[in-house]
mmCIF file of C-alpha atoms in Angstrom:
data_model
loop_
_atom_site.group_PDB
_atom_site.id
_atom_site.type_symbol
_atom_site.label_atom_id
_atom_site.label_comp_id
_atom_site.label_asym_id
_atom_site.label_seq_id
_atom_site.Cartn_x
_atom_site.Cartn_y
_atom_site.Cartn_z
ATOM 1 C CA MET A 1 -8.873 25.674 2.706
ATOM 2 C CA THR A 2 -9.166 23.541 5.830
ATOM 3 C CA TYR A 3 -6.109 25.236 7.336
ATOM 4 C CA TRP A 4 -7.506 28.730 6.784
ATOM 5 C CA ALA A 5 -10.927 27.760 8.131
ATOM 6 C CA VAL A 6 -9.397 26.332 11.314
ATOM 7 C CA LYS A 7 -7.061 29.329 11.674
ATOM 8 C CA ARG A 8 -10.039 31.677 11.475
ATOM 9 C CA GLU A 9 -12.023 29.623 13.981
ATOM 10 C CA CYS A 10 -9.081 29.804 16.396
ATOM 11 C CA ALA A 11 -8.790 33.599 16.265
ATOM 12 C CA GLY A 12 -8.828 35.391 19.601
ATOM 13 C CA THR A 13 -12.130 37.116 18.859
ATOM 14 C CA THR A 14 -14.808 35.767 16.523
ATOM 15 C CA ILE A 15 -18.336 36.708 15.532
ATOM 16 C CA GLY A 16 -21.021 34.274 14.401
ATOM 17 C CA VAL A 17 -24.295 34.785 12.543
ATOM 18 C CA ALA A 18 -27.092 32.189 12.388
ATOM 19 C CA ARG A 19 -30.259 32.224 10.307
ATOM 20 C CA VAL A 20 -33.554 32.030 12.198
ATOM 21 C CA LYS A 21 -36.106 30.092 10.140
ATOM 22 C CA GLN A 22 -39.866 29.758 10.397
ATOM 23 C CA ARG A 23 -41.855 27.575 7.988
ATOM 24 C CA ASN A 24 -38.633 26.995 6.033
ATOM 25 C CA GLU A 25 -38.095 30.729 5.439
ATOM 26 C CA THR A 26 -35.385 32.903 6.951
ATOM 27 C CA ASN A 27 -37.057 35.662 8.966
ATOM 28 C CA GLY A 28 -34.245 36.737 11.248
ATOM 29 C CA LEU A 29 -30.575 36.589 12.139
ATOM 30 C CA GLU A 30 -28.984 35.917 15.494
ATOM 31 C CA ALA A 31 -25.468 37.148 16.235
ATOM 32 C CA TRP A 32 -22.994 36.334 18.974
ATOM 33 C CA SER A 33 -19.309 36.859 19.661
ATOM 34 C CA VAL A 34 -16.632 34.863 21.468
ATOM 35 C CA ASN A 35 -13.652 36.528 23.139
ATOM 36 C CA THR A 36 -11.000 33.940 24.025
ATOM 37 C CA THR A 37 -8.356 36.519 24.929
ATOM 38 C CA LEU A 38 -7.377 37.507 28.472
ATOM 39 C CA SER A 39 -8.604 41.088 28.114
ATOM 40 C CA ASP A 40 -12.052 42.679 27.943
ATOM 41 C CA ILE A 41 -12.781 44.218 24.536
ATOM 42 C CA ARG A 42 -15.288 46.921 23.613
ATOM 43 C CA VAL A 43 -16.664 46.780 20.076
ATOM 44 C CA ALA A 44 -19.301 48.244 17.801
ATOM 45 C CA VAL A 45 -21.007 45.792 15.445
ATOM 46 C CA HIS A 46 -22.980 46.015 12.230
ATOM 47 C CA ILE A 47 -24.339 43.423 9.806
ATOM 48 C CA ASP A 48 -24.609 43.879 6.050
ATOM 49 C CA GLY A 49 -26.555 41.705 3.602
ATOM 50 C CA TRP A 50 -26.205 41.325 -0.163
ATOM 51 C CA ASN A 51 -28.194 39.616 -2.884
ATOM 52 C CA VAL A 52 -25.901 36.782 -4.032
ATOM 53 C CA VAL A 53 -27.322 36.849 -7.583
ATOM 54 C CA THR A 54 -27.063 40.582 -8.337
ATOM 55 C CA GLY A 55 -24.596 41.777 -5.706
ATOM 56 C CA GLU A 56 -26.949 44.582 -4.690
ATOM 57 C CA PRO A 57 -26.952 45.570 -0.995
ATOM 58 C CA VAL A 58 -30.103 44.349 0.736
ATOM 59 C CA PHE A 59 -29.746 45.764 4.229
ATOM 60 C CA HIS A 60 -27.380 47.425 6.679
ATOM 61 C CA HIS A 61 -27.989 47.211 10.408
ATOM 62 C CA SER A 62 -25.909 48.780 13.172
ATOM 63 C CA TRP A 63 -26.500 48.099 16.835
ATOM 64 C CA PRO A 64 -26.845 51.505 18.538
ATOM 65 C CA ASN A 65 -24.603 50.700 21.501
ATOM 66 C CA ALA A 66 -21.143 49.189 21.724
ATOM 67 C CA PHE A 67 -20.746 45.755 23.286
ATOM 68 C CA ALA A 68 -18.371 44.826 26.080
ATOM 69 C CA LEU A 69 -16.911 41.407 25.336
ATOM 70 C CA LYS A 70 -15.708 39.914 28.603
ATOM 71 C CA LEU A 71 -12.471 37.951 28.583
ATOM 72 C CA ASN A 72 -12.774 34.223 27.869
ATOM 73 C CA GLN A 73 -16.555 34.398 27.379
ATOM 74 C CA SER A 74 -19.211 34.350 24.688
ATOM 75 C CA THR A 75 -21.649 37.248 24.352
ATOM 76 C CA GLU A 76 -25.081 37.253 22.724
ATOM 77 C CA LEU A 77 -25.269 40.307 20.461
ATOM 78 C CA GLY A 78 -28.969 40.061 19.680
ATOM 79 C CA ARG A 79 -31.436 39.218 16.961
ATOM 80 C CA LEU A 80 -32.128 41.107 13.748
ATOM 81 C CA ASP A 81 -35.712 40.914 12.449
ATOM 82 C CA LEU A 82 -35.496 40.802 8.657
ATOM 83 C CA GLY A 83 -39.231 41.416 8.328
ATOM 84 C CA ALA A 84 -38.746 44.896 9.752
ATOM 85 C CA LEU A 85 -36.281 45.678 6.956
ATOM 86 C CA GLY A 86 -38.792 45.049 4.175
ATOM 87 C CA PRO A 87 -39.616 42.107 1.860
ATOM 88 C CA SER A 88 -37.278 39.167 2.404
ATOM 89 C CA ARG A 89 -37.732 37.304 -0.887
ATOM 90 C CA PHE A 90 -34.025 37.135 -1.595
ATOM 91 C CA LYS A 91 -31.033 34.893 -0.990
ATOM 92 C CA LEU A 92 -28.838 36.253 1.775
ATOM 93 C CA SER A 93 -25.128 36.491 2.303
ATOM 94 C CA GLU A 94 -24.338 37.973 5.690
ATOM 95 C CA ASN A 95 -21.127 39.562 6.867
ATOM 96 C CA GLY A 96 -20.630 40.524 10.522
ATOM 97 C CA ILE A 97 -17.979 43.167 11.059
ATOM 98 C CA GLY A 98 -16.285 44.457 14.208
ATOM 99 C CA LEU A 99 -15.590 48.168 13.824
ATOM 100 C CA GLU A 100 -12.462 48.311 15.968
ATOM 101 C CA ASP A 101 -9.007 47.062 15.058
ATOM 102 C CA ILE A 102 -9.133 43.784 16.980
ATOM 103 C CA GLY A 103 -8.953 41.227 14.166
ATOM 104 C CA PHE A 104 -12.439 39.754 13.979
ATOM 105 C CA ALA A 105 -12.931 36.417 12.293
ATOM 106 C CA ILE A 106 -16.257 35.993 10.502
ATOM 107 C CA ARG A 107 -18.177 32.731 10.410
ATOM 108 C CA HIS A 108 -20.945 31.818 7.990
ATOM 109 C CA CYS A 109 -23.044 29.125 9.591
ATOM 110 C CA GLN A 110 -24.673 27.930 6.351
ATOM 111 C CA GLU A 111 -23.672 27.757 2.716
ATOM 112 C CA ALA A 112 -25.406 30.106 0.297
ATOM 113 C CA PRO A 113 -26.164 29.280 -3.358
ATOM 114 C CA PHE A 114 -23.321 31.340 -4.859
ATOM 115 C CA GLN A 115 -23.380 31.736 -8.612
ATOM 116 C CA ALA A 116 -20.378 30.726 -10.746
ATOM 117 C CA GLY A 117 -21.152 32.855 -13.793
ATOM 118 C CA ALA A 118 -21.538 36.573 -14.446
ATOM 119 C CA ARG A 119 -18.936 37.396 -11.801
ATOM 120 C CA HIS A 120 -16.163 39.972 -11.960
ATOM 121 C CA LEU A 121 -13.196 39.190 -9.734
ATOM 122 C CA GLY A 122 -10.343 41.671 -9.478
ATOM 123 C CA LEU A 123 -6.895 40.729 -8.169
ATOM 124 C CA LYS A 124 -4.259 43.437 -7.755
ATOM 125 C CA ILE A 125 -0.672 43.115 -6.524
ATOM 126 C CA ALA A 126 0.088 46.124 -4.324
ATOM 127 C CA ARG A 127 2.370 47.402 -1.590
ATOM 128 C CA ASN A 128 1.259 48.097 1.969
ATOM 129 C CA GLY A 129 4.266 49.651 3.653
ATOM 130 C CA ALA A 130 7.041 47.073 3.429
ATOM 131 C CA ASP A 131 4.596 44.242 2.666
ATOM 132 C CA THR A 132 3.434 42.824 -0.649
ATOM 133 C CA VAL A 133 -0.309 42.197 -0.670
ATOM 134 C CA VAL A 134 -2.917 40.943 -3.104
ATOM 135 C CA GLU A 135 -6.098 43.028 -3.066
ATOM 136 C CA ALA A 136 -9.214 41.089 -4.087
ATOM 137 C CA THR A 137 -12.517 42.697 -5.102
ATOM 138 C CA ALA A 138 -15.737 41.180 -6.457
ATOM 139 C CA ASN A 139 -19.104 42.438 -7.672
ATOM 140 C CA LEU A 140 -20.888 39.413 -6.157
ATOM 141 C CA PRO A 141 -20.277 37.679 -2.807
ATOM 142 C CA ILE A 142 -17.603 34.983 -3.092
ATOM 143 C CA LYS A 143 -17.261 32.102 -0.645
ATOM 144 C CA GLY A 144 -13.816 30.676 0.138
ATOM 145 C CA LEU A 145 -11.564 32.636 -2.245
ATOM 146 C CA LEU A 146 -8.170 30.904 -2.338
ATOM 147 C CA VAL A 147 -5.417 32.900 -4.100
ATOM 148 C CA GLN A 148 -2.264 31.142 -5.327
ATOM 149 C CA VAL A 149 0.840 32.045 -7.340
ATOM 150 C CA MET A 150 1.058 30.180 -10.644
ATOM 151 C CA ASP A 151 3.905 27.626 -10.639
ATOM 152 C CA HIS A 152 4.480 28.283 -6.907
ATOM 153 C CA LEU A 153 1.385 26.839 -5.236
ATOM 154 C CA ASP A 154 3.174 26.251 -1.915
ATOM 155 C CA THR A 155 3.955 29.929 -1.285
ATOM 156 C CA THR A 156 3.188 31.412 2.140
ATOM 157 C CA TRP A 157 0.352 33.816 2.996
ATOM 158 C CA GLU A 158 -0.656 35.489 6.239
ATOM 159 C CA ASP A 159 -4.321 34.871 5.393
ATOM 160 C CA ASN A 160 -6.271 33.249 2.578
ATOM 161 C CA GLY A 161 -9.572 31.505 1.926
ATOM 162 C CA VAL A 162 -11.470 34.757 2.501
ATOM 163 C CA ASP A 163 -15.055 35.742 1.615
ATOM 164 C CA PRO A 164 -14.998 38.989 -0.461
ATOM 165 C CA VAL A 165 -18.229 40.982 -0.716
ATOM 166 C CA PRO A 166 -19.180 43.912 -2.989
ATOM 167 C CA GLY A 167 -17.764 47.292 -2.017
ATOM 168 C CA GLN A 168 -14.962 45.911 0.151
ATOM 169 C CA ILE A 169 -11.324 45.016 -0.483
ATOM 170 C CA ALA A 170 -9.886 41.796 0.915
ATOM 171 C CA SER A 171 -6.155 42.355 1.461
ATOM 172 C CA LEU A 172 -4.013 39.203 1.554
ATOM 173 C CA ARG A 173 -0.449 39.653 2.819
ATOM 174 C CA PHE A 174 2.076 37.654 0.797
ATOM 175 C CA MET A 175 4.951 36.297 2.921
ATOM 176 C CA GLY A 176 6.951 34.509 0.242
ATOM 177 C CA LYS A 177 9.243 35.654 -2.577
ATOM 178 C CA GLY A 178 8.745 36.211 -6.273
ATOM 179 C CA LEU A 179 5.611 38.369 -6.245
ATOM 180 C CA GLU A 180 6.246 41.989 -7.208
ATOM 181 C CA VAL A 181 4.120 44.970 -8.191
ATOM 182 C CA GLY A 182 4.037 45.489 -11.954
ATOM 183 C CA GLN A 183 5.078 41.999 -13.014
ATOM 184 C CA LYS A 184 3.053 39.910 -15.465
ATOM 185 C CA HIS A 185 0.031 38.628 -13.599
ATOM 186 C CA PRO A 186 1.095 35.288 -12.024
ATOM 187 C CA LEU A 187 -1.998 34.701 -9.905
ATOM 188 C CA ARG A 188 -4.612 31.981 -9.846
ATOM 189 C CA ALA A 189 -7.789 31.970 -7.741
ATOM 190 C CA ARG A 190 -10.405 29.376 -6.860
ATOM 191 C CA TRP A 191 -13.591 29.627 -4.806
ATOM 192 C CA MET A 192 -16.775 27.713 -4.110
ATOM 193 C CA GLY A 193 -18.297 27.520 -7.591
ATOM 194 C CA GLY A 194 -15.588 28.869 -9.887
ATOM 195 C CA GLU A 195 -11.999 29.739 -10.664
ATOM 196 C CA TRP A 196 -9.933 32.515 -12.249
ATOM 197 C CA SER A 197 -6.621 32.411 -14.116
ATOM 198 C CA ARG A 198 -4.182 34.893 -15.598
ATOM 199 C CA GLN A 199 -6.286 35.010 -18.775
ATOM 200 C CA ASN A 200 -8.859 36.860 -16.626
ATOM 201 C CA ASN A 201 -11.639 34.445 -17.509
ATOM 202 C CA VAL A 202 -14.118 33.086 -15.007
ATOM 203 C CA ARG A 203 -15.419 29.560 -15.342
ATOM 204 C CA PRO A 204 -17.197 27.029 -13.144
ATOM 205 C CA SER A 205 -14.899 24.789 -11.143
ATOM 206 C CA LEU A 206 -15.141 21.002 -11.276
#
């Protein structure tokens, strides 16, 4: 997990989201982006929030104008007032997404109280062109999902340790051998608060 976290932090373009608290309650979000490449990038940004207990969407906010991210600089994207979106008596999981194909990395500045039980995690072996991928879906936000191949825990992935959220598919490109579409499910998954095995049961992790 440390490797994937560092790899994501070292991506050419990243976006960060921080909670703004007043009297120990979150009343806003601040977002920024860092472009460490040698080219200016123009992006559109939106932020989605989910209830981590029920998986229901809480809010969706899009900034009306695209942002110009200057090369080798950080850019303040602005602040989102949660009070303007309605009652904020919920636990938040935020996900900042760049809407252009530039490979955003997403950073969660604080841990959220993710629930281990009552969670449906779906793992599907699929083909994407010439590549073998594992598609992960979840009905509740999952923090730090690490997918492995049973009996081959040292296999190679292009990405891993992702944070799936409801309504989205996390696609993990498999770069090793021995994982084929249609074979008996050989996958194992762990995340912050639980784990999943080929028996398709979810249980709290130690």
